[in-house]
XYZ file of C-alpha atoms in Angstrom:
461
model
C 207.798 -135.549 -74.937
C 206.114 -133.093 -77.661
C 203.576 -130.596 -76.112
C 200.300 -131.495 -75.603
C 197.227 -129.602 -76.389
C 193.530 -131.394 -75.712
C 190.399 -129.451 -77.427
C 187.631 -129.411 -75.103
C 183.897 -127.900 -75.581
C 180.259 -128.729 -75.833
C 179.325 -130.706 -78.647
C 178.968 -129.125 -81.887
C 180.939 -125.999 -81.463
C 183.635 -127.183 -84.299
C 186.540 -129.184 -82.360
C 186.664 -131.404 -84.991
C 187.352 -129.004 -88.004
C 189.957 -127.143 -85.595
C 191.584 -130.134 -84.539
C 191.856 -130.923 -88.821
C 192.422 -127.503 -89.245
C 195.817 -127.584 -86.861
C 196.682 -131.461 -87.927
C 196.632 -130.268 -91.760
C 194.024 -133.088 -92.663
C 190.512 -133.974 -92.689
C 191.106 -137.234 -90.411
C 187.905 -136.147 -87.953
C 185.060 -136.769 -88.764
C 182.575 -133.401 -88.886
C 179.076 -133.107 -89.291
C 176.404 -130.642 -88.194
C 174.566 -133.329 -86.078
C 176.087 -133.180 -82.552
C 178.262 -135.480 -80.761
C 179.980 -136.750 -83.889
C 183.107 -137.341 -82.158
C 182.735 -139.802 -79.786
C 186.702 -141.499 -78.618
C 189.446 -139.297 -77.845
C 191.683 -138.447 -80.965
C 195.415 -137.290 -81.455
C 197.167 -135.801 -84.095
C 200.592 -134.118 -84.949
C 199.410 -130.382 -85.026
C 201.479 -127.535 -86.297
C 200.464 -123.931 -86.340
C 203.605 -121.628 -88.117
C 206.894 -123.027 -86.547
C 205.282 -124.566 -83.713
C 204.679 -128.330 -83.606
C 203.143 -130.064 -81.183
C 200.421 -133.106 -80.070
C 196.502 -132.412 -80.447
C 193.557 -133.884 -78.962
C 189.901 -134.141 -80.590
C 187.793 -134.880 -77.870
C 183.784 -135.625 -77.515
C 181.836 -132.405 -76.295
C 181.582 -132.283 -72.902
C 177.828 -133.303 -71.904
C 175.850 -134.931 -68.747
C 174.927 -138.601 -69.223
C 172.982 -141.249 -67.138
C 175.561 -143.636 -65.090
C 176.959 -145.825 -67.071
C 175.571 -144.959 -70.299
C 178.095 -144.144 -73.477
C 177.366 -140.308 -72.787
C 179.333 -140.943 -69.206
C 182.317 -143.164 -71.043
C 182.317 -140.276 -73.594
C 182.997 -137.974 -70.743
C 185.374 -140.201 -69.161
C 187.687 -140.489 -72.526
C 187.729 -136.544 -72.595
C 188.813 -136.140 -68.877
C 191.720 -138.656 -69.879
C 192.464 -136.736 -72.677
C 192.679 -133.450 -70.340
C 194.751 -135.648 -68.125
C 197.407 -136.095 -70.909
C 197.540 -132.456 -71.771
C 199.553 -129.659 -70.911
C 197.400 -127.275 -71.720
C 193.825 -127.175 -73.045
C 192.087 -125.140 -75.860
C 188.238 -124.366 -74.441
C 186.117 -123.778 -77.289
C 182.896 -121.791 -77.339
C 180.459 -121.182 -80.088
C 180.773 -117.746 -80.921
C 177.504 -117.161 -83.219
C 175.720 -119.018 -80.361
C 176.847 -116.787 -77.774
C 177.067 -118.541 -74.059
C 175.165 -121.341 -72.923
C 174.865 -122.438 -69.433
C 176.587 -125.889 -70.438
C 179.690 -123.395 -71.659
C 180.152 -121.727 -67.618
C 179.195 -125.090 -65.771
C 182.382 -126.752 -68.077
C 184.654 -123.758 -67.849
C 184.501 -124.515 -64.431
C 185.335 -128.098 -65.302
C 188.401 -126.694 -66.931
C 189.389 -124.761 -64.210
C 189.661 -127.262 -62.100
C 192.211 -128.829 -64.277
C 194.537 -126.506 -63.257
C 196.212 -126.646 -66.627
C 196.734 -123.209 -68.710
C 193.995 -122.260 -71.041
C 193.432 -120.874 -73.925
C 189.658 -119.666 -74.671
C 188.855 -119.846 -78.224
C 185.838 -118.009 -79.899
C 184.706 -120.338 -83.311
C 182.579 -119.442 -85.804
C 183.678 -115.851 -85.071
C 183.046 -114.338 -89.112
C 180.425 -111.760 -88.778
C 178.773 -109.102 -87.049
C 177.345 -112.082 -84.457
C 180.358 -113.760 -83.915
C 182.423 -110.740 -82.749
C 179.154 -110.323 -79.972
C 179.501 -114.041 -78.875
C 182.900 -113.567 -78.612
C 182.732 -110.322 -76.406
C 180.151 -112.460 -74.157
C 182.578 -115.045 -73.429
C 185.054 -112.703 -71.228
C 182.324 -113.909 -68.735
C 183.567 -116.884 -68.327
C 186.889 -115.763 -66.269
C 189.272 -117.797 -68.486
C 190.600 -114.452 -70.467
C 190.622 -113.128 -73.302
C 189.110 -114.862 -76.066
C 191.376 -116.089 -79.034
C 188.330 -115.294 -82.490
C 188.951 -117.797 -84.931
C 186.864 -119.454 -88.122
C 188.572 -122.875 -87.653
C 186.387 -123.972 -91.179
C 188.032 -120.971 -93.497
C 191.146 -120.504 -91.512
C 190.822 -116.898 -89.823
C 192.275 -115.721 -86.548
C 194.899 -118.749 -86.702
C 197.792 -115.929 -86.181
C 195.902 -114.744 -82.891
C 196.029 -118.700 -82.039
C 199.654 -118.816 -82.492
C 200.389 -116.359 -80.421
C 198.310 -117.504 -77.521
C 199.687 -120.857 -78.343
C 203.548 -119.546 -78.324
C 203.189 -117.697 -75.029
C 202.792 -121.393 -73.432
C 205.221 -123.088 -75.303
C 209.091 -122.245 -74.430
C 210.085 -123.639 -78.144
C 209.318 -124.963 -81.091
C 208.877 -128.796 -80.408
C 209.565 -131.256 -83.107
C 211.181 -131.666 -86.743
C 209.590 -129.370 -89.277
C 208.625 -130.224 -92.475
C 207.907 -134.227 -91.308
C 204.659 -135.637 -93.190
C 202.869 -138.901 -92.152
C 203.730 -139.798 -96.418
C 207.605 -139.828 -95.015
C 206.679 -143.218 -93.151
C 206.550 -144.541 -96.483
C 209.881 -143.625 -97.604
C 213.520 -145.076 -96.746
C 215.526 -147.713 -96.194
C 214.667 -151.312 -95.624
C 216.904 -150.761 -92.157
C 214.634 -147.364 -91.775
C 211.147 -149.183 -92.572
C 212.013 -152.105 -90.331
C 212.539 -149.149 -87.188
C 209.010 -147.607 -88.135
C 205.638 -148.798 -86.936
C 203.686 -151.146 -88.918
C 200.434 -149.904 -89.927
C 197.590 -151.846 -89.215
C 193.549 -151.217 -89.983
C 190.840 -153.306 -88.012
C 188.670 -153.732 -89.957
C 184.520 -155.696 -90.191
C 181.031 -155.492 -90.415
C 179.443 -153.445 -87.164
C 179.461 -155.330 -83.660
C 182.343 -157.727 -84.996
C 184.508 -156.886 -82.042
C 187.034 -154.587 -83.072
C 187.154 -152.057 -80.067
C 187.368 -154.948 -77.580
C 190.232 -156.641 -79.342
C 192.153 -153.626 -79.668
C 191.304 -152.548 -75.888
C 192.343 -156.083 -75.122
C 196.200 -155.441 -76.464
C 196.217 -151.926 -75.001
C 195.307 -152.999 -71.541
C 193.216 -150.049 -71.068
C 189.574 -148.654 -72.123
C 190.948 -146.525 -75.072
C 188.136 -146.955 -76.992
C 184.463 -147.016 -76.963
C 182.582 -150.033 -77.054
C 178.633 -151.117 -76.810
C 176.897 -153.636 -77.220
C 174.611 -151.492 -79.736
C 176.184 -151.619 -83.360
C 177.807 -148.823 -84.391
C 179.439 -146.777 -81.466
C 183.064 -146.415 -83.400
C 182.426 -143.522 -85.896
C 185.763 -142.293 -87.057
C 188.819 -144.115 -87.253
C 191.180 -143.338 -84.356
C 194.710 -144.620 -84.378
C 196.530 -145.683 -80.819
C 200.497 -146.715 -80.576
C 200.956 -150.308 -79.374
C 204.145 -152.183 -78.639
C 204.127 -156.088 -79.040
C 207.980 -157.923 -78.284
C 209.851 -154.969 -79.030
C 207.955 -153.993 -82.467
C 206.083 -151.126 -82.828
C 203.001 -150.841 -84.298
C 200.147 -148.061 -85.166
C 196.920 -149.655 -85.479
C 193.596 -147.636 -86.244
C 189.868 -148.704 -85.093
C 187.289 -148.336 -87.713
C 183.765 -148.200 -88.191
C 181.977 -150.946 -89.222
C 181.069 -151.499 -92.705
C 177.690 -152.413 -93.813
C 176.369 -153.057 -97.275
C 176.203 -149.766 -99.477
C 172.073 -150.454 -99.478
C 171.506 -150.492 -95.973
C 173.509 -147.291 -95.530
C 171.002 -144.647 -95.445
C 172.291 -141.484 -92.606
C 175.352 -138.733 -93.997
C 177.084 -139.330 -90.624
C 177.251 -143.121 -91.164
C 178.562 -142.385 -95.288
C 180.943 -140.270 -93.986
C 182.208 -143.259 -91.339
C 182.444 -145.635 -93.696
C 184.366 -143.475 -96.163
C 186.653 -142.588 -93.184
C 187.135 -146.628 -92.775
C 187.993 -146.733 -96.472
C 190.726 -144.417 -96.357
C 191.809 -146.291 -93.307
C 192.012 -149.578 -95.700
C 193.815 -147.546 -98.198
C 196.559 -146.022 -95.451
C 197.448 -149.213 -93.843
C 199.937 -151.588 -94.709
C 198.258 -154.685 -92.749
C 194.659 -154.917 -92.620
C 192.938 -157.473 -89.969
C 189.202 -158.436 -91.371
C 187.212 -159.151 -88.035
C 184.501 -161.421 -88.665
C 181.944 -162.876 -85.584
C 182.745 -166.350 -85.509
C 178.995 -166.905 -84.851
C 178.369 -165.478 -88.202
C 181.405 -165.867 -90.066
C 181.661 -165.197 -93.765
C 178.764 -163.430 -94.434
C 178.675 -161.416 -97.961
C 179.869 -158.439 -96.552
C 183.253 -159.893 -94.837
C 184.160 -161.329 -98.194
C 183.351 -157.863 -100.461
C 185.705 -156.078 -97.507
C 188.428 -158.858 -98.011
C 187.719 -158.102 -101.409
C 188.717 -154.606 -101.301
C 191.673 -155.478 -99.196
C 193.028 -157.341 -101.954
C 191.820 -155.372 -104.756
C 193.384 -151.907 -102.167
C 197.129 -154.226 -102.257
C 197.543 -154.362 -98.363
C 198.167 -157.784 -96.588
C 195.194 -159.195 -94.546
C 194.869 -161.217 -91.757
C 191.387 -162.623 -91.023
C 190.514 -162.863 -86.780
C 187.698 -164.837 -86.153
C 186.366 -162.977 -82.995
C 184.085 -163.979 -80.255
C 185.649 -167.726 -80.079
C 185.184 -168.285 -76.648
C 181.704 -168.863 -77.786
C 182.367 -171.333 -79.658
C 183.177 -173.970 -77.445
C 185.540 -176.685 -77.393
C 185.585 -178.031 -80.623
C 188.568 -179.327 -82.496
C 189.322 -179.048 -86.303
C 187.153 -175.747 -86.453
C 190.431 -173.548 -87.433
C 191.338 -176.064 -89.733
C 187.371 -175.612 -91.378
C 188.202 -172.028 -91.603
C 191.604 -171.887 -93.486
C 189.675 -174.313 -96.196
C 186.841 -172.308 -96.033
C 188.580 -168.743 -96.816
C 190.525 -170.151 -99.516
C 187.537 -171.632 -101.413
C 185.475 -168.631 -101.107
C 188.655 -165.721 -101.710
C 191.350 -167.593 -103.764
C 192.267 -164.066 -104.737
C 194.201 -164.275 -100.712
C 194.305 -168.105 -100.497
C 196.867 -168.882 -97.877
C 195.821 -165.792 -95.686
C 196.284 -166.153 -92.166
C 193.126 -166.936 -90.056
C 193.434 -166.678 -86.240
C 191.163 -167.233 -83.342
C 190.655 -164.598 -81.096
C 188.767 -163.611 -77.847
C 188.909 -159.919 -77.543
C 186.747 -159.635 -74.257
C 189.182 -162.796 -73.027
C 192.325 -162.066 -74.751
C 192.825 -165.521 -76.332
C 195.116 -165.880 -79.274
C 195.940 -162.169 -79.440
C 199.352 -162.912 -79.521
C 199.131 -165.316 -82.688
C 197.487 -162.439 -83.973
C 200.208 -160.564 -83.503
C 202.469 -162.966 -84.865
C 200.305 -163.534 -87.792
C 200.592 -159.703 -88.483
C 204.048 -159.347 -88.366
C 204.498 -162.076 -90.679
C 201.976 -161.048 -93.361
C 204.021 -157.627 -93.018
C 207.377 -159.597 -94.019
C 205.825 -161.236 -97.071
C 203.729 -158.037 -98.441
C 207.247 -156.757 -98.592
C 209.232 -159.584 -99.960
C 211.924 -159.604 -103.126
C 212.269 -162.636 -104.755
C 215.679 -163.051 -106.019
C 216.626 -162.862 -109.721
C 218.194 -165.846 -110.132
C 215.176 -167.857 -108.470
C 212.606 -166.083 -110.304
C 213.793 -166.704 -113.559
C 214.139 -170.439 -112.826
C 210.723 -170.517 -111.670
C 209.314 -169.185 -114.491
C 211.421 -171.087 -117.441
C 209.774 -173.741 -115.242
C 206.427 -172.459 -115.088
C 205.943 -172.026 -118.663
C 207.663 -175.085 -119.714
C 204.930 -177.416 -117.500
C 201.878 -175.545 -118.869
C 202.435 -173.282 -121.851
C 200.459 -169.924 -122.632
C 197.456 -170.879 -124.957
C 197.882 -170.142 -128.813
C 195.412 -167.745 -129.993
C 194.109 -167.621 -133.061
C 196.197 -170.273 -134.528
C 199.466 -167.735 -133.193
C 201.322 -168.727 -130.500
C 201.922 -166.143 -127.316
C 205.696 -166.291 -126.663
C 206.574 -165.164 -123.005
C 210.063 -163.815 -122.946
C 210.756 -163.187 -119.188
C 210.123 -161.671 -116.089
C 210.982 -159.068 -113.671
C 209.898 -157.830 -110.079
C 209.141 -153.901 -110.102
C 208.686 -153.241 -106.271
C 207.360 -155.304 -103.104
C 204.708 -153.620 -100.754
C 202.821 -155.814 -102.662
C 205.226 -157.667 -105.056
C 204.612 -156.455 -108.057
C 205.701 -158.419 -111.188
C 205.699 -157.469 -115.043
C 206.305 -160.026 -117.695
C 207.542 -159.302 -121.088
C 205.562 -161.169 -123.686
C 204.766 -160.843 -127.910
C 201.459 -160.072 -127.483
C 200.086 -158.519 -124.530
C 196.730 -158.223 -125.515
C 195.885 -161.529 -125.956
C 196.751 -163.380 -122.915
C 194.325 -164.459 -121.045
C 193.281 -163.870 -117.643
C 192.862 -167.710 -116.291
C 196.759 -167.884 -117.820
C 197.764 -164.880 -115.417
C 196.075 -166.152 -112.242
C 197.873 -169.944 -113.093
C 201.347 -168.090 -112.824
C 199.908 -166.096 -109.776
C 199.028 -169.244 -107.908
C 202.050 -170.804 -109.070
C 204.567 -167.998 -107.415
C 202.316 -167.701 -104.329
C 203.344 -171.508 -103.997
C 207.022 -171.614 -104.952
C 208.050 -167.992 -103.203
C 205.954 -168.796 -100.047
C 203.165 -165.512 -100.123
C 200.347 -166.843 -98.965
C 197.258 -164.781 -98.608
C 199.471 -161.249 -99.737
C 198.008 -159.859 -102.987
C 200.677 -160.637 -105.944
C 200.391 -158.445 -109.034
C 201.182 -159.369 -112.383
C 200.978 -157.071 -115.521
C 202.242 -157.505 -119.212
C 204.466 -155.609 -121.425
C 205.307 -156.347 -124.385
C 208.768 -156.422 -125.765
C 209.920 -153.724 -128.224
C 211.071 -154.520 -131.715
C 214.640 -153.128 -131.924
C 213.903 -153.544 -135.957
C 210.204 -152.441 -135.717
C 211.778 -148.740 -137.114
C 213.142 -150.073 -140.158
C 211.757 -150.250 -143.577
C 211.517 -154.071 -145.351
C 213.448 -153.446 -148.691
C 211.630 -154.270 -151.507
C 211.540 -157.610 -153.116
């Protein structure tokens, strides 16, 4: 098991930008307004030659019984739980607060080794904070600027001293996941992004197939603010799959913090390689679940659609059925995407969901063989020929599959140009039939053929 390091504070004292500081990426979220962070993050941190596992936590703060201040708390004392050691983190340009000695007693209790580190220490008022915090009995303090990148060599050697050796393999990006052999990709987890308008569900379901309160969830819109990624393993397969915020329409989005979640859901979108649109069956297919399936296809990831909530939708048969026809009248773009009933809060049809992933997975990476997709496109072409345009007809010479993940197709033609676009989605709808991808985005793109003669010079008549 790699080392594990939890980041604990008050809000607002920069455990975000030092937890993307150690991880090498901006994948918290950080904002001036406190209590940003809200679930319990982790990420692969490495500092020098030492590698370990970081967690972002929310600031440690007093709420009412009950409310999401208290289930904030609760997610960081799991967090501290998990961890070998813990990083306490102080504001050093703030100096010492009484919330900063009534939690460093919190983290002595832990009984866990820990390192005190002084933020925001650049300056002539940072170096006083810092001096201030040898108050709190939890030695020396380790000054750092987590946001310009100072003091990390004081860090490492704090950091060192607890660790007996380097833990991990150096060099190892989250970009090599994308890399290998079909053997090696089958081994590694699928990526998957939950994603949907606010309230849609997404925290319960995933909660649901953890078996635990990972994440946050309220009835009040909006609790999920950064995308946080948990391992789950479903018949043997392993699978990373990352909570989002929920997206509303670009209008109604008005606060930085909330532009800065929805961005952080984008990139989500744009990292996965399964994406599950969560709709409220009460309210499904609004405008804004059909611009996010939208960008799903337009992004090149498989999507599976859940409708959520449907143990509120009583006992009525043929209603699945209604969807599928429904989905693929509104997006053809994904026409033959899966749709699946689910009940996070009840855990119905979670494991055709799972299924249903798994299974978009397999087609978003299929090959289609050479042999069968030149037959199906002599046979394509032959039943419905490419316009003529201009009084010139297009000639389409063949075609040739240029990667999966999504397939990816280029066909050779005289004049590129001047096909048209209802032409290219007639062979798109055509392959999604006779190759079996429903619902995966299939590209097509054209080339056209070079002139082996075009170089020569006509002789003169």
């Amino acid at each position: 098991m790699p080392f594990t390091i939890a980041i604990i504070g008050r809000p607002n004292v920069g455990k975000s930008t030092l937890f993307n500081r150690l991880v090498g990426q901006k994948l918290a979220l950080v904002d001036d307004e406190p209590g940003v962070t809200r679930d319990r993050r982790e990420g692969e941190g490495r500092l020098g030659d030492l590698e370990f596992t970081v967690i972002d936590t929310a600031g440690l703060d007093e709420g009412a019984r009950g409310s999401l201040t208290e289930r904030m708390q609760e997610q960081t004392e799991a967090a501290i739980g998990l961890a070998d050691a813990l990083m306490f983190v102080i504001d050093a340009r703030a100096g010492l607060t009484p919330n900063d000695r009534a939690f460093a007693d919190f983290a002595r209790r832990a009984n866990k080794p820990v390192v005190l580190v002084a933020n925001k220490a650049e300056g002539k008022h940072g170096e006083i904070g810092a001096m201030e915090s040898y108050a709190l009995g939890l030695g020396e303090p380790i000054q750092i600027s987590a946001e310009h990148g100072e003091g990390l060599s004081d860090l490492y050697d704090a950091l060192r001293a607890l660790m007996p050796e380097p833990v991990g393999e150096p060099g190892r990006t989250d970009d090599d996941d994308f890399a290998g052999t079909d053997e090696e990709l089958a081994k590694r987890p699928i990526r998957v992004a939950i994603v949907g308008r606010p309230n849609a569900g997404k925290s319960t379901l995933i909660n649901h197939l953890l078996g635990e309160e990972r994440l946050l969830t309220s009835a009040e819109a909006g609790t999920t603010r950064d995308s946080i990624s948990v391992e789950i393993t479903w018949q043997g397969r392993e699978f990373r799959v990352f909570d989002t915020a929920g997206l509303r329409r670009r209008s109604r989005i008005e606060e930085k913090l909330e532009k800065l979640s929805v961005a952080d859901a984008l990139r989500a979108v744009r990292f996965a390689e399964v994406v599950v649109l969560v709709m409220d069956s009460q309210s499904k297919f609004e405008e804004q679940d059909l611009r996010i399936a939208d960008l799903i296809e337009r992004e090149g990831r498989a999507i599976v659609v859940a409708a959520n909530k449907w143990d509120l939708m009583g006992r009525q048969s043929g209603l699945v059925s209604a969807l599928r026809t429904e989905l693929d009248h509104l997006l053809p773009q994904v026409k033959g995407a899966p749709v699946v009933a689910v009940s996070g809060l009840m855990g119905q049809g979670v494991d055709r969901l799972m299924s249903a992933i798994e299974q978009a997975y397999a087609v978003w990476n299929k090959r289609a063989p050479t042999a069968s997709l030149n037959r199906w496109f002599e046979q394509a072409v032959d039943a419905n020929p490419p316009p003529a345009v201009s009084g010139r007809r297009l000639k389409l010479n063949y075609i040739t599959q240029v990667k999966a993940r999504p397939p990816s197709f280029v066909v050779f033609c005289s004049r590129a140009d001047a096909v048209p676009q209802s032409y290219l989605r007639y062979l798109v709808n055509s392959m999604r039939e006779y190759f079996e991808l429903p619902g995966t985005p299939v590209r097509i793109s054209l080339r056209e053929k070079v002139n082996p003669f075009a170089h020569k010079r006509r002789r003169p008549s």
